[in-house]
Amino acid sequence: MNKYQLPSDSQLRSKEFVFGVATSSYQIEGGVEEGGRTPSIWDTFCRTPGKVDNGDHGDVACDHYHLWKQDIEMIHSLGVDAYRLSIAWPRILPQDGVVNQQGLDFYEQIIDECHARGMKVYVTLYHWDLPQYLEDKGGWLNRETSYKFAEYAEVVSRYFGDKIDVYTTLNEPFVSAFLGYRWGEHAPGIKGEREGFLASHHLMLGHGLAMPVLRKNAPNATHGVVFNATPAYPLTDKDQAAADYCEAENFHWFIDPVLKGEYPQAVIERQSTKMPMILEGDLDIISAPVDYIGINYYTRSVARFNENGDIETVKQTESEHTYIGWEIYPQGLTDLLVRLNTRYGNLPPIYITENGAAGDDHCINGEVNDEQRVRYVQGHLEAVDNAIKAGVKVDGYFAWSLMDNFEWAFGYCQRFGMVHVDYQTQKRTLKQSAIAYQNMLLERAEENK
């Protein structure tokens, strides 16, 4: 398949629908000790033995810190409308209250280069790289970090204003809170049920505190927040309540306070002894209006009650899986979007801010045949189209990821990129999935002339 096939009546063909690619700072930049940057919790976590596969780290990663200009040129060559990136908090505020102009300059040149090439810029303020100096004071377990995040949002938005087209406060607070502070699988590696829920509340409070700051400083930009969501299905008819609870804890817990001004009752009741202190007015802050919701979708889960009445997920061994072990299930994206639309009623516009597949990809004779990823993206574009036809307002789709990069606790063994990266030489090679994306977007551009 040399291009993705979109139905002739698809809104995805219109020039108003935004196609893009996405990255994040710690995963691609490198240059961890350059340009005034100080350590993040991921720099520390990577140096803790046994935490990251192969002892990998982001010190160099894709060396985007030095190769950014050629990378922007490569992004532009794909024909996308927008580039979604994140800003590294420790590059902007390397010490508490100290603004680093070199950090602002680094991102400004990227933003300017994107705009010069006609691409919009979607900036995430927090994609998990908390400054280590804040973690030393408790990190997201410390309520003060919510206010520090608002101060960081003030610095960035005051400097860039409307030059940033779309602001995102948080990327996947579920991962930051639960993998970072509940299960210990991500930085900072803390394990504790109460800690996970406390971190989640402080993350959402930080989002709410930042929203009016962003609106004040960038009144013409678009502002929102990004959630990862994994729709759950019951293993048998008797397991529907298990599937419902999985959704409640894994993403309603984060979306409900923003769109409904409350946390889901099912989670409050089941986790009653682990609930954080929620002060009067917190939910009013968190539920500040948003212009859009970003949804990151990769796979589904299948849930059941085990013999002890506990909820567990069941791997679907008969299904096709990606290299990371996640089931390929495009229908889940349609179902998820329709469910969200039903649950929240007057839902803000949605962007699919991440969608992609990990592969065991190899560059052979200058080519990377990532046939599974090509099928994966095709299926998920069709799933988005089906959701739109079912009445969901979806305004854009961002492939995860632009290029292979540091995949958190998996290090460099999982390749999510549409572009292959040789980490020894930093050579970039467009995979078949990138070429299919490029050809689809070129065809769409011709149609819309």
Coordinates of C-alpha atoms in Angstrom, one line a residue:
M1 CA 0.0 0.0 0.0
N2 CA 1.7 3.2 -1.1
K3 CA -0.9 5.5 0.4
Y4 CA -3.7 5.3 3.0
Q5 CA -7.1 5.0 1.4
L6 CA -9.7 7.4 2.7
P7 CA -13.4 7.0 1.7
S8 CA -14.5 9.5 -0.9
D9 CA -17.1 11.0 1.5
S10 CA -14.7 11.2 4.4
Q11 CA -14.2 14.4 6.4
L12 CA -10.6 13.4 6.7
R13 CA -10.2 14.5 3.1
S14 CA -11.2 18.1 3.9
K15 CA -8.5 20.7 4.4
E16 CA -10.0 21.7 7.7
F17 CA -9.1 18.3 9.2
V18 CA -5.6 18.5 10.7
F19 CA -3.1 15.8 10.0
G20 CA 0.2 15.8 12.0
V21 CA 3.0 13.9 13.7
A22 CA 3.9 14.0 17.3
T23 CA 7.0 13.8 19.5
S24 CA 8.0 14.7 23.1
S25 CA 11.1 16.4 24.5
Y26 CA 12.8 13.8 26.6
Q27 CA 12.2 11.1 24.0
I28 CA 14.0 12.8 21.1
E29 CA 16.0 15.8 22.2
G30 CA 19.2 14.6 24.0
G31 CA 21.4 17.5 24.9
V32 CA 20.5 17.0 28.5
E33 CA 23.4 19.1 29.9
E34 CA 23.3 21.7 27.1
G35 CA 21.6 25.0 26.7
G36 CA 21.1 25.5 30.5
R37 CA 18.9 22.5 31.0
T38 CA 19.0 20.8 34.4
P39 CA 18.0 17.2 35.3
S40 CA 14.4 15.9 35.1
I41 CA 13.0 13.0 37.0
W42 CA 13.6 10.8 33.9
D43 CA 17.4 11.6 33.9
T44 CA 17.4 10.3 37.5
F45 CA 15.1 7.3 36.9
C46 CA 17.2 6.1 33.9
R47 CA 20.3 6.0 36.2
T48 CA 18.5 3.8 38.7
P49 CA 19.6 0.2 37.9
G50 CA 16.9 -2.1 36.6
K51 CA 14.3 0.6 35.8
V52 CA 14.9 1.0 32.0
D53 CA 15.5 -1.8 29.5
N54 CA 19.2 -2.2 28.7
G55 CA 20.0 0.8 31.1
D56 CA 19.0 3.1 28.2
H57 CA 18.6 6.9 28.8
G58 CA 17.8 10.1 26.9
D59 CA 21.2 11.7 27.1
V60 CA 21.4 11.7 23.3
A61 CA 18.2 10.1 22.1
C62 CA 17.6 11.3 18.5
D63 CA 19.9 14.3 19.0
H64 CA 17.0 16.6 18.0
Y65 CA 18.6 19.3 20.1
H66 CA 21.2 19.6 17.4
L67 CA 19.4 18.1 14.4
W68 CA 16.1 20.0 14.9
K69 CA 16.3 22.0 11.6
Q70 CA 16.7 18.9 9.4
D71 CA 13.9 17.2 11.4
I72 CA 11.5 20.1 10.8
E73 CA 12.4 19.9 7.1
M74 CA 11.6 16.2 7.2
I75 CA 8.3 16.8 8.9
H76 CA 7.4 19.4 6.3
S77 CA 8.3 16.9 3.5
L78 CA 5.6 14.6 4.8
G79 CA 2.9 17.2 3.9
V80 CA 1.4 17.4 7.4
D81 CA -0.6 20.4 8.6
A82 CA 0.9 20.5 12.1
Y83 CA 3.6 19.3 14.4
R84 CA 2.9 18.3 18.0
L85 CA 5.9 18.6 20.3
S86 CA 6.5 19.1 24.0
I87 CA 8.6 21.7 25.9
A88 CA 11.0 20.5 28.5
W89 CA 10.2 22.2 31.8
P90 CA 13.8 21.9 33.0
R91 CA 15.0 23.8 29.9
I92 CA 12.7 26.7 30.7
L93 CA 13.0 26.8 34.5
P94 CA 16.3 25.1 35.3
Q95 CA 16.0 26.3 38.9
D96 CA 12.9 27.3 40.8
G97 CA 12.0 30.8 39.7
V98 CA 14.9 31.2 37.2
V99 CA 14.0 31.6 33.6
N100 CA 16.5 30.3 31.0
Q101 CA 16.4 32.3 27.9
Q102 CA 18.5 29.7 26.0
G103 CA 15.6 27.3 26.5
L104 CA 13.0 29.7 25.2
D105 CA 15.3 30.5 22.2
F106 CA 15.6 26.8 21.4
Y107 CA 11.8 26.3 21.1
E108 CA 11.3 29.6 19.4
Q109 CA 13.5 28.6 16.5
I110 CA 11.5 25.4 16.1
I111 CA 8.2 27.2 16.2
D112 CA 9.4 29.8 13.8
E113 CA 10.7 27.2 11.4
C114 CA 7.4 25.3 11.5
H115 CA 5.4 28.5 10.8
A116 CA 7.8 29.5 8.0
R117 CA 6.9 26.2 6.4
G118 CA 3.2 26.7 6.8
M119 CA 2.7 24.2 9.7
K120 CA 0.8 24.9 12.9
V121 CA 2.5 24.1 16.2
Y122 CA 0.8 22.1 19.0
V123 CA 2.8 22.4 22.2
T124 CA 2.4 20.2 25.3
L125 CA 3.7 21.9 28.4
Y126 CA 4.1 18.7 30.5
H127 CA 5.1 15.4 28.8
W128 CA 6.4 13.8 32.1
D129 CA 9.8 15.4 32.4
L130 CA 9.3 17.1 35.8
P131 CA 12.4 19.1 37.0
Q132 CA 14.2 17.0 39.6
Y133 CA 14.4 19.9 42.0
L134 CA 10.6 19.8 42.3
E135 CA 10.7 16.0 42.8
D136 CA 13.1 16.6 45.6
K137 CA 10.3 18.5 47.3
G138 CA 7.8 15.8 46.8
G139 CA 7.0 16.2 43.1
W140 CA 3.3 15.6 42.3
L141 CA 2.7 14.4 45.8
N142 CA 3.3 18.0 46.9
R143 CA 0.3 20.3 46.2
E144 CA 2.8 23.1 45.7
T145 CA 3.8 21.5 42.4
S146 CA 0.4 22.3 40.9
Y147 CA 1.1 26.0 41.5
K148 CA 4.7 25.6 40.2
F149 CA 3.2 24.2 37.0
A150 CA 0.9 27.3 36.7
E151 CA 4.0 29.5 37.1
Y152 CA 5.8 27.5 34.3
A153 CA 2.7 27.9 32.1
E154 CA 2.8 31.7 32.8
V155 CA 6.5 31.9 31.7
V156 CA 5.9 29.9 28.5
S157 CA 2.7 31.6 27.5
R158 CA 3.8 35.1 28.4
Y159 CA 6.8 34.7 26.1
F160 CA 5.2 32.9 23.2
G161 CA 1.6 34.1 23.5
D162 CA -0.4 33.3 20.3
K163 CA 2.7 32.3 18.5
I164 CA 1.9 28.8 19.8
D165 CA -1.3 27.7 17.9
V166 CA -2.5 25.1 20.3
Y167 CA -1.5 24.7 24.0
T168 CA -1.8 21.4 25.9
T169 CA -1.4 21.5 29.6
L170 CA -0.8 17.8 30.4
N171 CA -0.1 14.7 28.3
E172 CA -1.7 11.5 29.8
P173 CA -2.0 12.4 33.5
F174 CA -2.9 8.7 34.0
V175 CA 0.6 7.7 33.1
S176 CA 2.3 10.4 35.1
A177 CA 0.3 9.6 38.2
F178 CA -0.3 5.9 38.1
L179 CA 2.8 4.6 36.4
G180 CA 5.0 7.2 38.1
Y181 CA 3.6 7.3 41.7
R182 CA 1.3 4.3 42.1
W183 CA 3.0 1.4 40.4
G184 CA 6.5 2.7 40.1
E185 CA 7.0 1.7 36.5
H186 CA 7.9 5.2 35.3
A187 CA 9.8 8.1 36.9
P188 CA 10.0 8.9 39.7
G189 CA 9.4 5.2 40.5
I190 CA 7.2 5.5 43.6
K191 CA 4.8 2.7 44.5
G192 CA 1.7 3.4 46.6
E193 CA -2.0 3.4 46.0
R194 CA -2.6 6.6 48.0
E195 CA 0.3 8.2 46.3
G196 CA -1.0 7.5 42.9
F197 CA -4.4 9.1 43.5
L198 CA -2.8 12.0 45.3
A199 CA -0.5 12.7 42.3
S200 CA -3.5 12.4 40.0
H201 CA -5.4 15.1 41.8
H202 CA -2.4 17.5 41.9
L203 CA -1.8 17.0 38.2
M204 CA -5.4 17.8 37.4
L205 CA -5.3 20.8 39.8
G206 CA -2.2 22.0 37.9
H207 CA -4.1 21.7 34.7
G208 CA -6.9 23.8 36.1
L209 CA -4.7 26.4 37.5
A210 CA -2.8 26.8 34.2
M211 CA -5.9 27.2 32.0
P212 CA -6.8 30.9 32.9
V213 CA -3.1 31.7 32.7
L214 CA -2.9 30.4 29.2
R215 CA -6.1 32.2 28.1
K216 CA -4.8 35.5 29.5
N217 CA -1.5 35.3 27.7
A218 CA -2.6 33.6 24.5
P219 CA -6.2 34.7 24.0
N220 CA -6.3 33.7 20.3
A221 CA -4.7 30.2 20.7
T222 CA -6.6 27.0 21.4
H223 CA -6.2 25.4 24.9
G224 CA -6.9 21.9 26.1
V225 CA -5.5 18.7 27.7
V226 CA -4.6 15.2 26.4
F227 CA -5.8 11.9 27.9
N228 CA -4.9 8.3 27.1
A229 CA -7.9 6.1 26.9
T230 CA -8.2 2.4 26.6
P231 CA -11.8 1.2 26.2
A232 CA -12.6 -1.9 28.2
Y233 CA -14.8 -4.8 27.1
P234 CA -16.2 -7.6 29.3
L235 CA -14.8 -11.1 28.8
T236 CA -18.3 -12.5 29.4
D237 CA -21.8 -11.0 30.0
K238 CA -21.1 -11.4 33.7
D239 CA -18.1 -9.1 33.5
Q240 CA -19.7 -5.9 32.3
A241 CA -19.2 -4.2 35.7
A242 CA -15.5 -5.1 35.6
A243 CA -15.1 -3.4 32.2
D244 CA -17.1 -0.4 33.4
Y245 CA -14.9 0.0 36.4
C246 CA -11.7 -0.2 34.3
E247 CA -12.9 2.7 32.3
A248 CA -13.9 4.6 35.4
E249 CA -10.5 4.3 37.1
N250 CA -8.3 4.5 34.0
F251 CA -9.7 7.5 32.2
H252 CA -13.0 8.8 33.5
W253 CA -11.1 9.5 36.7
F254 CA -9.1 12.1 34.8
I255 CA -11.7 13.4 32.3
D256 CA -14.7 13.7 34.6
P257 CA -13.2 16.4 36.8
V258 CA -12.5 18.5 33.7
L259 CA -15.8 18.0 31.8
K260 CA -18.2 17.2 34.7
G261 CA -16.5 18.9 37.7
E262 CA -16.5 15.7 39.7
Y263 CA -14.6 12.4 40.2
P264 CA -16.5 9.2 39.3
Q265 CA -18.4 7.8 42.2
A266 CA -17.5 4.2 41.4
V267 CA -13.8 4.9 42.0
I268 CA -14.4 7.0 45.1
E269 CA -16.3 4.1 46.6
R270 CA -14.0 1.3 45.6
Q271 CA -10.8 3.2 46.6
S272 CA -12.3 5.0 49.6
T273 CA -9.3 4.5 51.8
K274 CA -6.9 5.9 49.2
M275 CA -8.6 9.1 48.2
P276 CA -6.6 12.3 48.2
M277 CA -7.5 15.4 50.1
I278 CA -9.6 17.5 47.8
L279 CA -10.0 21.1 49.0
E280 CA -13.1 23.1 48.6
G281 CA -13.0 24.8 45.2
D282 CA -10.5 22.4 43.7
L283 CA -13.0 20.9 41.3
D284 CA -14.2 24.3 40.2
I285 CA -10.6 25.1 39.2
I286 CA -10.1 21.8 37.4
S287 CA -13.3 22.1 35.5
A288 CA -12.3 25.4 33.8
P289 CA -13.6 25.3 30.2
V290 CA -11.3 23.7 27.6
D291 CA -11.4 24.3 23.8
Y292 CA -10.6 20.7 22.9
I293 CA -9.8 17.3 24.3
G294 CA -6.9 15.2 23.0
I295 CA -7.3 11.4 23.0
N296 CA -4.3 9.0 22.7
Y297 CA -5.4 5.6 21.6
Y298 CA -3.4 2.4 21.1
T299 CA -5.4 -0.6 22.1
R300 CA -8.3 -2.0 24.1
S301 CA -8.5 -4.1 27.3
V302 CA -10.7 -7.0 28.1
A303 CA -11.7 -7.3 31.7
R304 CA -13.2 -9.9 34.0
F305 CA -13.8 -10.7 37.7
N306 CA -11.5 -13.4 38.9
E307 CA -12.4 -16.0 41.5
N308 CA -11.7 -13.5 44.3
G309 CA -14.0 -10.9 42.8
D310 CA -11.0 -8.8 41.8
I311 CA -10.9 -7.1 38.4
E312 CA -8.2 -8.3 36.0
T313 CA -7.5 -7.9 32.3
V314 CA -7.2 -10.8 30.0
K315 CA -4.8 -10.9 27.0
Q316 CA -6.5 -11.8 23.8
T317 CA -4.1 -14.5 22.6
E318 CA -5.9 -15.2 19.3
S319 CA -5.6 -11.5 18.2
E320 CA -2.8 -9.8 16.3
H321 CA -0.5 -7.8 18.5
T322 CA 2.3 -5.2 17.9
Y323 CA 5.9 -5.8 19.0
I324 CA 5.2 -4.2 22.4
G325 CA 2.5 -6.8 23.0
W326 CA -0.6 -4.6 22.5
E327 CA -3.6 -6.0 20.7
I328 CA -4.5 -4.3 17.4
Y329 CA -8.2 -3.4 17.6
P330 CA -9.2 -0.4 15.5
Q331 CA -12.9 -0.8 16.3
G332 CA -11.9 0.2 19.9
L333 CA -11.2 3.7 18.7
T334 CA -14.6 4.1 17.1
D335 CA -16.3 2.7 20.2
L336 CA -14.2 4.9 22.5
L337 CA -15.1 8.1 20.7
V338 CA -18.8 7.2 20.5
R339 CA -18.8 6.3 24.3
L340 CA -17.1 9.6 25.2
N341 CA -19.6 11.5 23.1
T342 CA -22.5 9.8 24.8
R343 CA -21.0 10.2 28.3
Y344 CA -20.1 13.9 28.2
G345 CA -22.9 15.2 26.0
N346 CA -21.7 18.6 24.8
L347 CA -18.2 17.2 24.2
P348 CA -15.5 19.7 23.0
P349 CA -13.9 19.0 19.7
I350 CA -11.5 16.0 19.8
Y351 CA -8.1 15.5 18.4
I352 CA -6.5 12.1 18.1
T353 CA -3.2 13.3 19.5
E354 CA -1.4 10.0 19.5
N355 CA -2.1 6.7 17.6
G356 CA 0.6 4.3 16.4
A357 CA 2.2 0.9 16.7
A358 CA 5.6 -0.4 17.9
G359 CA 7.5 -2.6 15.5
D360 CA 10.7 -4.6 15.3
D361 CA 11.8 -2.5 12.4
H362 CA 15.0 -2.9 10.5
C363 CA 16.5 -0.8 7.7
I364 CA 17.5 -3.1 4.9
N365 CA 19.1 -1.7 1.8
G366 CA 17.8 1.8 2.7
E367 CA 14.2 0.7 3.1
V368 CA 12.0 -0.2 6.1
N369 CA 9.0 -2.3 5.3
D370 CA 6.8 -1.8 8.4
E371 CA 3.8 -3.6 6.8
Q372 CA 2.0 -4.1 10.1
R373 CA 2.1 -0.4 11.0
V374 CA 0.8 0.5 7.5
R375 CA -2.2 -1.7 8.2
Y376 CA -2.6 -0.4 11.7
V377 CA -2.7 3.2 10.6
Q378 CA -5.1 2.4 7.8
G379 CA -7.5 0.7 10.2
H380 CA -7.4 3.5 12.7
L381 CA -8.0 6.2 10.1
E382 CA -11.1 4.3 9.1
A383 CA -12.1 4.0 12.7
V384 CA -11.9 7.8 13.1
D385 CA -13.9 8.2 9.9
N386 CA -16.6 5.9 11.3
A387 CA -16.7 7.8 14.6
I388 CA -17.2 11.1 12.7
K389 CA -20.0 9.5 10.7
A390 CA -21.6 8.4 14.0
G391 CA -21.7 12.1 15.1
V392 CA -18.4 12.6 17.0
K393 CA -16.6 15.9 16.3
V394 CA -13.0 14.9 15.5
D395 CA -10.8 17.7 14.2
G396 CA -7.5 16.1 13.7
Y397 CA -5.2 13.0 13.8
F398 CA -1.5 12.9 14.9
A399 CA 0.6 9.8 14.2
W400 CA 2.8 8.6 17.1
S401 CA 5.5 9.0 16.5
L402 CA 7.4 11.0 13.9
M403 CA 10.5 8.9 14.5
D404 CA 11.8 6.1 16.6
N405 CA 12.8 7.4 20.0
F406 CA 13.4 6.7 23.7
E407 CA 10.3 4.7 24.6
W408 CA 10.4 5.4 28.4
A409 CA 10.9 2.2 30.5
F410 CA 11.4 0.2 27.3
G411 CA 14.4 2.2 26.2
Y412 CA 15.2 2.0 22.6
C413 CA 14.0 -1.6 21.9
Q414 CA 10.5 -0.4 21.0
R415 CA 10.3 1.6 17.7
F416 CA 7.1 3.6 17.3
G417 CA 8.4 5.9 14.6
M418 CA 7.1 6.4 11.0
V419 CA 10.7 7.3 10.4
H420 CA 13.5 4.9 11.3
V421 CA 16.4 6.2 13.4
D422 CA 19.9 4.6 13.3
Y423 CA 21.0 5.6 16.8
Q424 CA 24.7 5.1 16.0
T425 CA 24.7 7.5 13.0
Q426 CA 21.4 9.4 13.7
K427 CA 20.4 8.7 10.1
R428 CA 16.7 9.1 9.5
T429 CA 14.9 6.8 6.9
L430 CA 11.3 7.1 6.0
K431 CA 9.5 3.8 6.6
Q432 CA 6.7 2.6 4.3
S433 CA 4.2 4.0 6.8
A434 CA 5.7 7.5 6.4
I435 CA 5.7 7.2 2.6
A436 CA 2.0 6.1 2.7
Y437 CA 1.1 9.0 5.0
Q438 CA 3.1 11.4 2.7
N439 CA 1.3 10.1 -0.5
M440 CA -2.1 10.3 1.1
L441 CA -1.5 13.9 2.2
L442 CA -0.1 14.9 -1.2
E443 CA -3.3 13.5 -2.8
R444 CA -5.5 15.4 -0.4
A445 CA -3.6 18.6 -1.0
E446 CA -4.2 18.2 -4.8
E447 CA -7.9 17.6 -4.2
N448 CA -8.2 20.7 -2.0
K449 CA -6.4 23.1 -4.4

